[in-house]
Coordinates of C-alpha atoms and ligand atoms in Angstrom, one line a residue:
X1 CA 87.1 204.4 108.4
X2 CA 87.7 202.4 105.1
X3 CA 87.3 202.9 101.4
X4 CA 83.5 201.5 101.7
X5 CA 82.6 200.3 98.1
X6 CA 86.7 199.5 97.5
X7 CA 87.0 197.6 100.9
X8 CA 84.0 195.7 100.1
X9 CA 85.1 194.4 96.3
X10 CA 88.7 193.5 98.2
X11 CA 87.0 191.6 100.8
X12 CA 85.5 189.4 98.2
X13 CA 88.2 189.2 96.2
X14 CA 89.1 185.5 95.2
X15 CA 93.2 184.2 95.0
X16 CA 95.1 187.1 93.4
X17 CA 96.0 184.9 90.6
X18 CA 92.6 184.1 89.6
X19 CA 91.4 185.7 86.4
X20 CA 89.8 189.0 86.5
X21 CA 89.4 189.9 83.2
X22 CA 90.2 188.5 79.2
X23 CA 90.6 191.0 76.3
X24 CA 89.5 188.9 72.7
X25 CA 93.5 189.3 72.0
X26 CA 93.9 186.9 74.8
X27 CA 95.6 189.1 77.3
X28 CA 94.9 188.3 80.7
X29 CA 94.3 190.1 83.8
X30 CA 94.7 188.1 87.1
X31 CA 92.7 190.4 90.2
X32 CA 96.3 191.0 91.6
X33 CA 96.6 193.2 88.2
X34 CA 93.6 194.4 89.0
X35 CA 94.3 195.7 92.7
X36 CA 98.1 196.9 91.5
X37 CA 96.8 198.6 88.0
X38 CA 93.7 200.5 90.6
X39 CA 96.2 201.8 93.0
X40 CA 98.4 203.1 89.9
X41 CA 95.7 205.0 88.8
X42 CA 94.9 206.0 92.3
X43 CA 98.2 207.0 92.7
X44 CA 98.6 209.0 89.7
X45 CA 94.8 210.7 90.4
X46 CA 96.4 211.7 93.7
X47 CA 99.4 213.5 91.8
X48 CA 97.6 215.1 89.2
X49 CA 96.1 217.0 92.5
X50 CA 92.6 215.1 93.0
X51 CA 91.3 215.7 96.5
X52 CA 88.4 213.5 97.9
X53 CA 85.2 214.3 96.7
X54 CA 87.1 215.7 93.5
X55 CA 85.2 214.7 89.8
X56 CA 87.3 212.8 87.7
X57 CA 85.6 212.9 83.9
X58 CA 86.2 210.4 81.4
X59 CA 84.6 210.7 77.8
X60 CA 86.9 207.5 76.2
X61 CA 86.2 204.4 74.7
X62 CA 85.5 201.4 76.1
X63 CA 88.9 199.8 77.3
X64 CA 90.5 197.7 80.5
X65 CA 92.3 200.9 81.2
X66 CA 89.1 202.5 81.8
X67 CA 87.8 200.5 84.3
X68 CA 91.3 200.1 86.1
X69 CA 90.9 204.5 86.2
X70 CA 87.3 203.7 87.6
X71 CA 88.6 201.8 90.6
X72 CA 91.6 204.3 90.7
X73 CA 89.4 207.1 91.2
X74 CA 87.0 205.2 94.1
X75 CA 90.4 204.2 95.9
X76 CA 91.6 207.6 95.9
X77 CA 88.5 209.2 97.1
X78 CA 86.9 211.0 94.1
X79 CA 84.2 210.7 91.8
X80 CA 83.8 208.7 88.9
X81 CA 82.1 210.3 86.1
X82 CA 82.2 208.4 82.8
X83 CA 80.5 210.2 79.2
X84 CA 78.8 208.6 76.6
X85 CA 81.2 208.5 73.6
X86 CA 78.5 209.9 71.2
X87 CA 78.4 213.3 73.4
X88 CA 79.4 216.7 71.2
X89 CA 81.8 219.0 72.0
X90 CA 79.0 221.2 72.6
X91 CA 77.2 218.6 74.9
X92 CA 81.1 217.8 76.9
X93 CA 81.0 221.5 77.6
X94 CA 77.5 221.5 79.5
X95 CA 79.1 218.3 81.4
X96 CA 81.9 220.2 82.4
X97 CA 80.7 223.6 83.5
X98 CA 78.3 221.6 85.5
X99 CA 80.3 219.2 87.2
X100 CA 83.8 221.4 87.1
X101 CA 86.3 218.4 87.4
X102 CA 89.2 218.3 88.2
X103 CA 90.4 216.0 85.9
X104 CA 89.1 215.4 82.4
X105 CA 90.3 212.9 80.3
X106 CA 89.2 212.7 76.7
X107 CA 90.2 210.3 73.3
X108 CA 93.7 212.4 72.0
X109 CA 91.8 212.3 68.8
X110 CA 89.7 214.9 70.5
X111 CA 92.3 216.3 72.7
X112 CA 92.7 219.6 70.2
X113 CA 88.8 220.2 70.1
X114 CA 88.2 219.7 73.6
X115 CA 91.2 221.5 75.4
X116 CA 89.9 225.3 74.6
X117 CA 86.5 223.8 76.2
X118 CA 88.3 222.5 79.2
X119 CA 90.4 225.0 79.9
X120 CA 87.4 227.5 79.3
X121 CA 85.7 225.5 82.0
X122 CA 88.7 225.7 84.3
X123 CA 89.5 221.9 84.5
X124 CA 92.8 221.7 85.9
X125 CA 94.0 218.9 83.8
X126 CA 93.3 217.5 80.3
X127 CA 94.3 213.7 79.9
X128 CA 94.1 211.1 76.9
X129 CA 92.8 208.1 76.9
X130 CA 92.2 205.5 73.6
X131 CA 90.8 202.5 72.6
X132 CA 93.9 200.3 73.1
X133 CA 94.3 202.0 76.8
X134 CA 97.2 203.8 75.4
X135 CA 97.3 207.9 76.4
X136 CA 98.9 210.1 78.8
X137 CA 96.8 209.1 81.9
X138 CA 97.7 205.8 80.9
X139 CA 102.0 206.8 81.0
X140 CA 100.8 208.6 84.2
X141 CA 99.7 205.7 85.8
X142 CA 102.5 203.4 84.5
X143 CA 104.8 205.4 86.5
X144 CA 103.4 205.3 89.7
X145 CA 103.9 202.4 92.5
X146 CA 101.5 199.7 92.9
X147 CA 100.1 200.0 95.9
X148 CA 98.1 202.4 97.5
X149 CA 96.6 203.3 101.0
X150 CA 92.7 203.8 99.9
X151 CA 90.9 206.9 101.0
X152 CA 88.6 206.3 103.7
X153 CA 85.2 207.1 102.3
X154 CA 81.9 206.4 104.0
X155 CA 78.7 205.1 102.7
X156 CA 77.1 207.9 102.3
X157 CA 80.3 209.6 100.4
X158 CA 79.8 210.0 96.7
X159 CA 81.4 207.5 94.5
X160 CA 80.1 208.4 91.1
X161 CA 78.0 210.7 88.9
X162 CA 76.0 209.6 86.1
X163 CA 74.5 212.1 83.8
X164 CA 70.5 211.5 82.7
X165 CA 69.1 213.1 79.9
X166 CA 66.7 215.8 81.0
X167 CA 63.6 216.2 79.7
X168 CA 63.9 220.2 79.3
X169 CA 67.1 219.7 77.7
X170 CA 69.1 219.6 80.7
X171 CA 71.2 216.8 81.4
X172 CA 71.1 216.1 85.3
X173 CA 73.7 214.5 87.0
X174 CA 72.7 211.4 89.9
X175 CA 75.1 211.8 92.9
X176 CA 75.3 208.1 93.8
X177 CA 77.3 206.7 97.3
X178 CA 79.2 204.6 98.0
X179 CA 76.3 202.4 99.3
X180 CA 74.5 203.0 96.9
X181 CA 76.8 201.2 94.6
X182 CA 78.0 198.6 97.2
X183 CA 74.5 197.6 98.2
X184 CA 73.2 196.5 94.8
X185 CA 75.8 195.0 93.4
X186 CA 76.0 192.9 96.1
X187 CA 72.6 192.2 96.1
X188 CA 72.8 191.1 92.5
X189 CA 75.8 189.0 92.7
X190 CA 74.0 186.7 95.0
X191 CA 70.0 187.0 93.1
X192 CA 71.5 186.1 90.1
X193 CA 73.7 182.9 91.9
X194 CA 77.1 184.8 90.7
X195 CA 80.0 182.6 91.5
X196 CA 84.0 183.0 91.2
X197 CA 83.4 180.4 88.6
X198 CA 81.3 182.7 86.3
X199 CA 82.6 183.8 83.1
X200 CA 80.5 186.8 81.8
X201 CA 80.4 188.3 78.4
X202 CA 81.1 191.8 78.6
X203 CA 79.7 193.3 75.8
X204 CA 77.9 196.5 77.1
X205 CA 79.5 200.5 77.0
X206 CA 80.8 201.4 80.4
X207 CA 79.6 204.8 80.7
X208 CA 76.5 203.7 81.4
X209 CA 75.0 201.9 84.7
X210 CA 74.2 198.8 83.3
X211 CA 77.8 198.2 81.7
X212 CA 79.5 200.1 84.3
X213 CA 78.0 199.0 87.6
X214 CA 75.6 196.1 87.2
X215 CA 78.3 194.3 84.9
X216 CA 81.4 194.9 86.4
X217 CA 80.9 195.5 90.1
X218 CA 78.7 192.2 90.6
X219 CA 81.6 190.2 88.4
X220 CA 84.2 192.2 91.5
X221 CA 82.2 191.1 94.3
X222 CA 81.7 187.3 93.1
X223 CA 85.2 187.5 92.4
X224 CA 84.2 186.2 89.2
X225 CA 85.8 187.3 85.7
X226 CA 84.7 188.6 82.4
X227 CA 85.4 188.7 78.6
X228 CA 85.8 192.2 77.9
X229 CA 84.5 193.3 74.6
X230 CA 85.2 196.6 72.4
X231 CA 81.1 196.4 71.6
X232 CA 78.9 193.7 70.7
X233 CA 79.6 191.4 67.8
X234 CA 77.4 188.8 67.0
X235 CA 79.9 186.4 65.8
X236 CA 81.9 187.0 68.7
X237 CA 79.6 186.6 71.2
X238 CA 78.4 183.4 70.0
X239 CA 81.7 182.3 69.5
X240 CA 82.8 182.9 73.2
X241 CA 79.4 181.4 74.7
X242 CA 81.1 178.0 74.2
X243 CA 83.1 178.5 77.4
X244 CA 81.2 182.2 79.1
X245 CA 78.5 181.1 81.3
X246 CA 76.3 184.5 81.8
X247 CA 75.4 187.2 78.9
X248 CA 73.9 190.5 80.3
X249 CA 72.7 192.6 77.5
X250 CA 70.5 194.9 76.2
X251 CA 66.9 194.0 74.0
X252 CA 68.8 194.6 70.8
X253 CA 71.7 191.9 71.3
X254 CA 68.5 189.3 72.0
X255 CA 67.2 190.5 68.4
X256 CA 70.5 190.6 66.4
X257 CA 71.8 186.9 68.0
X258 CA 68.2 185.6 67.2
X259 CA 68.6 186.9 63.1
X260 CA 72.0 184.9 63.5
X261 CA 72.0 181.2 62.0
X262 CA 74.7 179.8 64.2
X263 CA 72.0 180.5 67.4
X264 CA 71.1 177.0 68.2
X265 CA 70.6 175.2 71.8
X266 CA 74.6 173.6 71.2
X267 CA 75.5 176.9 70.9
X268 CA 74.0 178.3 74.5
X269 CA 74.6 174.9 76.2
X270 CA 77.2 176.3 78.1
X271 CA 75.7 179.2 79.6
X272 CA 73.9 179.7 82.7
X273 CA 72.2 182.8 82.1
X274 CA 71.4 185.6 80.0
X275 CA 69.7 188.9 81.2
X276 CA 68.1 191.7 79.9
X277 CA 67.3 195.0 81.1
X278 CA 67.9 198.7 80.0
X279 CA 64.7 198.9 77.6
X280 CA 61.7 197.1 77.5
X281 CA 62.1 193.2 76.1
X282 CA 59.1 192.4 73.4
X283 CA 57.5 189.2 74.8
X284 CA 58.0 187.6 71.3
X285 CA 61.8 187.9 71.7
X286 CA 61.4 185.9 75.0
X287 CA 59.6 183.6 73.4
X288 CA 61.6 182.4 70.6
X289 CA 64.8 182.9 72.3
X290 CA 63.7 180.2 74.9
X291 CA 62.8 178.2 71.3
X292 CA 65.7 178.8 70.2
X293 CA 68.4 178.0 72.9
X294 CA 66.0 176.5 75.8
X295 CA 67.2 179.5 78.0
X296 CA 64.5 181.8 79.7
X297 CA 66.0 185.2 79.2
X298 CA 65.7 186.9 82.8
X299 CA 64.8 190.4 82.7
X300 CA 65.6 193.5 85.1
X301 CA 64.5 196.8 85.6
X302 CA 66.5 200.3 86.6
X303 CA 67.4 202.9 85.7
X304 CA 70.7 205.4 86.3
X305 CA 69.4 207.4 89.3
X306 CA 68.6 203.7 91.6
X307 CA 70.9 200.7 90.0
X308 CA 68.5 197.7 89.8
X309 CA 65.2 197.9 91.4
X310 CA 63.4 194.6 90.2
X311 CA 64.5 191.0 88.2
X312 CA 63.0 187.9 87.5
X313 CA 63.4 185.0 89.9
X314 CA 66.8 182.9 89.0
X315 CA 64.7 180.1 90.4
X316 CA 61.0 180.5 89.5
X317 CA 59.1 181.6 86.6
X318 CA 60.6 184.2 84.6
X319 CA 57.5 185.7 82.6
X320 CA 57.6 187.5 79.2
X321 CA 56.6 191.0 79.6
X322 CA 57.9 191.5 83.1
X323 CA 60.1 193.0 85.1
X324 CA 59.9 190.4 88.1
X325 CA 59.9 191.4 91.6
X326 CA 61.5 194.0 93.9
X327 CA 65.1 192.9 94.6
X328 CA 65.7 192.1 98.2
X329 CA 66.2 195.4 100.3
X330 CA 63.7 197.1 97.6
X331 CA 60.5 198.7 98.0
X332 CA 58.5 199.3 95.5
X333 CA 54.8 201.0 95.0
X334 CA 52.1 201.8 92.2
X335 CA 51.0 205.1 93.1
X336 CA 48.1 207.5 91.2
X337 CA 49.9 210.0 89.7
X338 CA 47.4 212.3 90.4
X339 CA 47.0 212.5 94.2
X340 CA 50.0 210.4 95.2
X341 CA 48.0 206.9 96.7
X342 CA 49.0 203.5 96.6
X343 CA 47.2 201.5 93.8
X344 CA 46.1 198.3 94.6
X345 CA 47.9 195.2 92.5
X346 CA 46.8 195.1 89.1
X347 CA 46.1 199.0 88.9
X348 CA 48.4 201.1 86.6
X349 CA 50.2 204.1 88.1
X350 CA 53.6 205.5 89.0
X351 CA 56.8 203.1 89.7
X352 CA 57.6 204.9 93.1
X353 CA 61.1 202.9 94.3
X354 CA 63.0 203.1 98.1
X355 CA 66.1 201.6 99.3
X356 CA 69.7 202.0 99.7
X357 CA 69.9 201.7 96.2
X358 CA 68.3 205.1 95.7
X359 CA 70.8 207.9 94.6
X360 CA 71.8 211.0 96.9
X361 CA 69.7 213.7 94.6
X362 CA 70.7 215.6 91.4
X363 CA 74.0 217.4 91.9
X364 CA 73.3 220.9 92.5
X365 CA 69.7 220.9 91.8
X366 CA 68.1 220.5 95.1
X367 CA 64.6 221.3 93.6
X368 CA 64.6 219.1 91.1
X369 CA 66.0 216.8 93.3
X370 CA 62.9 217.5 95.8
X371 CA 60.4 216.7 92.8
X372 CA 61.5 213.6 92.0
X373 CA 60.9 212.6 95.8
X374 CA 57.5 211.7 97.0
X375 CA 57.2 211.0 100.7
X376 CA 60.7 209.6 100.8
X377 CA 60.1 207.5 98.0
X378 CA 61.7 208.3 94.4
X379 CA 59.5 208.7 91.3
X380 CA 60.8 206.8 89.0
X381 CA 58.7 208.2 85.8
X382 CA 58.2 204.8 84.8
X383 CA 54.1 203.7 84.6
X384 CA 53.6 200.0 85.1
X385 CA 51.5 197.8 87.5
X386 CA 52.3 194.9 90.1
X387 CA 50.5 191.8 88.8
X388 CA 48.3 189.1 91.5
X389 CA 51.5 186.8 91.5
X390 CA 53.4 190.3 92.6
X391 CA 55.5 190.9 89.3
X392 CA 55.8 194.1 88.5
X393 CA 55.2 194.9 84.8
X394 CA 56.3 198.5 83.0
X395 CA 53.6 199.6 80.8
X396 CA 55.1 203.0 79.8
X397 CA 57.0 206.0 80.3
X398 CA 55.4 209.1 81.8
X399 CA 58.1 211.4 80.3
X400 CA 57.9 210.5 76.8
X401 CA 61.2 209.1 76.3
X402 CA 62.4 207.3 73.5
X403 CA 65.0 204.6 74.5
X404 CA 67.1 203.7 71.1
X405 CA 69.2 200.4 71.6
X406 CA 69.2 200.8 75.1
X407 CA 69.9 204.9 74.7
X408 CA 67.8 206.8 76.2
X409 CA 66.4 209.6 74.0
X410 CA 64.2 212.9 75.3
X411 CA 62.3 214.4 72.7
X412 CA 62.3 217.7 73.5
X413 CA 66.2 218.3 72.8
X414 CA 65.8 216.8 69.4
X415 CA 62.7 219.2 69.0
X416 CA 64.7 222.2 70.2
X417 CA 67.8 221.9 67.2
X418 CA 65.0 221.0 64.8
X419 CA 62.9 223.8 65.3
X420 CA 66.0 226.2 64.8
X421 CA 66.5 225.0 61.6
X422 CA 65.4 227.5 58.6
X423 CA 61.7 226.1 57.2
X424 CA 60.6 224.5 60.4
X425 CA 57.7 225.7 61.7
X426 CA 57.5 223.0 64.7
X427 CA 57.9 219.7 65.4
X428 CA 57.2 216.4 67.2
X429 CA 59.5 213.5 67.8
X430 CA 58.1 210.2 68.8
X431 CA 59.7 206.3 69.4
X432 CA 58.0 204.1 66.3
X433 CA 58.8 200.4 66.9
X434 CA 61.8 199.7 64.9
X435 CA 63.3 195.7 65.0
X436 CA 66.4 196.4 66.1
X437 CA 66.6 199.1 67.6
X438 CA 63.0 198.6 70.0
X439 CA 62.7 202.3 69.2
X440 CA 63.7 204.3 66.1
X441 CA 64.1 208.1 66.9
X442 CA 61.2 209.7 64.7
X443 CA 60.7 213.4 63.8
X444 CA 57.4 214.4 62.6
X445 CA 57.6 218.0 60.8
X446 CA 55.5 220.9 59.8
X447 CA 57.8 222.9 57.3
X448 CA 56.7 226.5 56.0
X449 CA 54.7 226.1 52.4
X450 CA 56.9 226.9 49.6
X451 CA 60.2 225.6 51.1
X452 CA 61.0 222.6 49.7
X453 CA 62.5 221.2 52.4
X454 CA 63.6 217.7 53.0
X455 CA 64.2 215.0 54.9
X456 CA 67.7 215.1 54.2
X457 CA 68.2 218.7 54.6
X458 CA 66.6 218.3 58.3
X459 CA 68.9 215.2 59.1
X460 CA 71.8 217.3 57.1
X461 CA 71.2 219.9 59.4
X462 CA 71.3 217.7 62.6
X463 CA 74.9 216.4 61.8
X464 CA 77.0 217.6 64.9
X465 CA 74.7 218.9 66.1
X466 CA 73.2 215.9 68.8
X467 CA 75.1 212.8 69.3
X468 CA 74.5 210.1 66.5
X469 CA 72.4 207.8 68.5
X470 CA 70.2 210.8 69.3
X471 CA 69.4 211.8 65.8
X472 CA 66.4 211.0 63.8
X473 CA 66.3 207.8 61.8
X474 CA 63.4 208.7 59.8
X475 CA 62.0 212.7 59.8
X476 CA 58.1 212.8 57.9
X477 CA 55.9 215.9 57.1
X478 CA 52.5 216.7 58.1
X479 CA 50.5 219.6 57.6
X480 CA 49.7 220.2 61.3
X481 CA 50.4 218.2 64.5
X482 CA 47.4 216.6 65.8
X483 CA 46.7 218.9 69.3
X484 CA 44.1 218.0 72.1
X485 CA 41.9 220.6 73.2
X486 CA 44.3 221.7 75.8
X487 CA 47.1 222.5 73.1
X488 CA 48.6 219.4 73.9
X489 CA 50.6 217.7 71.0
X490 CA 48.9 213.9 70.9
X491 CA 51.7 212.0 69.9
X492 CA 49.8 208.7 70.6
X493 CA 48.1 209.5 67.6
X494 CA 51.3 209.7 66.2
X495 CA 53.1 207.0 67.5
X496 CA 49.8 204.8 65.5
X497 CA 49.9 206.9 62.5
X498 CA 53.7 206.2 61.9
X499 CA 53.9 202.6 63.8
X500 CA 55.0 200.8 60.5
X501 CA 57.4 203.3 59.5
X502 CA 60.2 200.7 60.0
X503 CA 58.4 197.6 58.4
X504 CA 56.9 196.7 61.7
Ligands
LIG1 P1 68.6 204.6 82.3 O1 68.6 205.7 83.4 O2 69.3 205.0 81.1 O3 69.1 203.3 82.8 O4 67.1 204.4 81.8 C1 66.2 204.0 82.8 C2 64.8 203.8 82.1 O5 64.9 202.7 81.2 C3 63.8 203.3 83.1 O6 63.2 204.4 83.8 C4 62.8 202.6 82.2 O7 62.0 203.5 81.6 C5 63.7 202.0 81.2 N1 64.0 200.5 81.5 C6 65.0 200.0 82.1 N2 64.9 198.6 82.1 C7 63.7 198.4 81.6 C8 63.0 197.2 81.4 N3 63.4 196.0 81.7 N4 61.7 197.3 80.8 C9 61.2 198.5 80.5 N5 61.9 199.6 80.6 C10 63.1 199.6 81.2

């Protein structure tokens, strides 16, 4: 047996000297670096004691080293499980009672808070990992050979684990294979025409699936190469589109690049395509960036627990306000959510989703796994419709989420810490349409008479408490919260009471 997802990215991979991957410094890495630097990694992994099937967790910032410890841990049989940046101590040490890896490897300016949480948790070893790829998993890996004989791993063999927000507060983490990661991005190297030619922009974190796994695995498997980022940067970006070809971002890089005068059709002659996906993309935005720079932007849809489960055509119409069609090897159904049957086109229901794109379940939560799973078919949580021309359009989110620059938010954790703070009687938090953001984080709050308290005492309060991206941008005071007749807080009414709460 071979290292399925590994075996297939070697198998594509172009000359050894081609160019893998560009740092804005202008250091290079050629895909031989990238196969030597992997088994380093894979090497050291294997030292530290990480046996197949082993989680290795990584809460570090966004660096080359990263992703070489990405492909280390696939070669040498483990898990991959990358943490948003933003997480809390408090948050990492859910993550790693949970997942109990065996490696965790953190910034060193968080080693001292986070080692009395590991070693609580029993992770058997603490790494460091920073910014400029510098750390001691890094010195581990530097003193290792460079080659390595990869783990056989099946297709159904975990790969990575991706933690979603919960919408009782618990995170849950998506056990995806081998397959599951192999089989999409090799579906979306060849929808979206990828070529060893390409040049994308890699501007996106990589803890997420959309950085992580639609960016970077479809690059490996077209043998293509990328710019490598820190974060986004307008000026940057526009700078490198002169000589990038593809730009995969979220809505909120569309919005800031359009409020930026050097955006003209010069400036995006050189690319061959920019996509969006992660959040919804206003129609407007479509619309005057194809004004702008003659480019339609094409948009995806997915989410962490599937990869991709729909784009626009490459050739075709890409409409505003649409998600496209199932990708090949997709199926994809409008269901009523009330007794489960397939809507006919044009009706809105359910996003049910099936393929080999479809994770394994939630680790360790079998019956949460088994509700999310509807005759074989995963609910996605995701309301929309499939149009007469068969593009499938997202009209809403059953769960209430808030997505925040392409983060997603639940509102019920946010409710949870502000209700435990000293005035609050209770509270609702709601997404109100913010320009750059597509969503600000809103808390609407009934405080106890006689308090005094304020919106900066609430956000005060917050501070450390949630991860910055999660916390309120505005928090307003009502009286009451509007209920139904069923006790139900209506937070439509809300969402329209507060809609121009951030000048929109
Ligand atoms: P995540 O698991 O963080 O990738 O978030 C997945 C959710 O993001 C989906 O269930 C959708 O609600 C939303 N989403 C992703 N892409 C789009 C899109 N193009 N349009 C609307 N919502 C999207």
């Amino acid at each position: 047996m071979t290292n399925h997802l590994f075996s297939l990215i070697r198998s594509r991979q172009p000359d050894p000297s081609r160019l893998f991957a560009e740092l804005p410094d202008g250091r290079r890495y050629d895909y031989g670096e990238m196969e030597r630097r992997s088994a380093q990694y894979a090497n050291a992994l294997v030292q530290l004691g990480v046996m197949p099937g082993d989680r290795v967790a990584l809460q570090v910032e966004k660096s080359l080293e990263a992703v070489f410890a990405y492909l280390g841990t696939v070669r040498a049989g483990a898990v991959f499980l990358p943490l948003n940046t933003a997480y809390t101590p408090s948050e990492i040490d859910y993550f790693l009672s949970d997942a109990e890896p065996a490696v965790f490897v953190c910034d060193p300016a968080q080693e001292a808070a986070l080692a009395p949480i590991a070693k609580a948790r029993g992770v058997g070893q603490l790494l460091t990992l920073d910014a400029a790829g510098a750390g001691t998993l890094r010195a581990a890996a530097d003193a290792q050979r460079t080659s390595f004989e990869d783990v056989a791993r099946g297709p159904d063999d975990l790969a990575a684990l991706l933690y979603t927000s919960g919408t009782t507060g618990r995170s849950k983490g998506a056990m995806l294979s081998h397959d599951n990661l192999a089989s999409n991005a090799q579906v979306l190297a060849e929808y979206w025409r990828f070529t060893p030619d390409d040049v994308l922009i890699h501007a996106l974190p990589i803890f997420h699936t959309h950085g992580l796994f639609v960016a970077i695995n479809a690059t490996l498997l077209a043998g293509s190469s990328m710019i490598f980022l820190p974060k986004f940067d307008a000026d940057l970006v526009l700078t490198l589109m002169g000589r990038a070809s593809v730009l995969m971002g979220v809505p909120t890089f569309y919005t800031r690049l359009l409020k930026h005068p050097g955006l003209t059709p010069e400036a995006a002659k050189a690319m061959r395509l920019f996509i969006s996906g992660s959040a919804p993309l206003l129609a407007e935005t479509h619309r005057e960036w194809r004004a702008r720079t003659a480019h339609a932007i094409l948009e995806r849809y997915g989410m962490t627990e599937t990869g991709m489960n729909t784009s626009n055509p490459y050739e075709g119409e890409r409409i505003a306000g649409t998600v496209g069609f199932p990708l090949p090897g997709v199926e994809l159904r409008v269901v009523d959510p009330e007794n489960g049957r397939e809507l006919i086109h044009g009706a809105i229901g359910m996003i049910e989703v099936k393929g080999p794109n479809v994770f394994k379940g939630y680790w360790r939560m079998p019956e949460k796994t088994a509700a999310e799973f509807h005759d074989g078919w995963f609910v996605t949580g995701d309301l929309g419709l499939i149009d007469t021309r068969g593009y499938v359009q997202i009209v809403g989110r059953g769960k209430d989420l808030v997505i925040t620059g392409g983060f997603n938010v639940y509102p019920k954790e946010i409710e949870t810490e502000i209700d435990a703070i000293d005035g609050v009687i209770e509270s609702a938090v709601i997404g109100v349409p913010h320009a750059d953001f597509g969503e600000g984080v809103t808390a609407v709050v009934v405080a106890r008479q006689g308090m005094g308290l304020t919106e900066a005492q609430v956000l005060g309060a917050l501070e450390g408490r949630l991860a910055r991206f999660k916390c309120p941008k505005r928090v307003v005071f009502l009286d009451d919260l509007p209920r139904n007749t069923m006790g139900k807080v209506q937070k439509n009414l809300l969402r329209e009471q507060f809609k121009g709460l951030y000048g929109g």
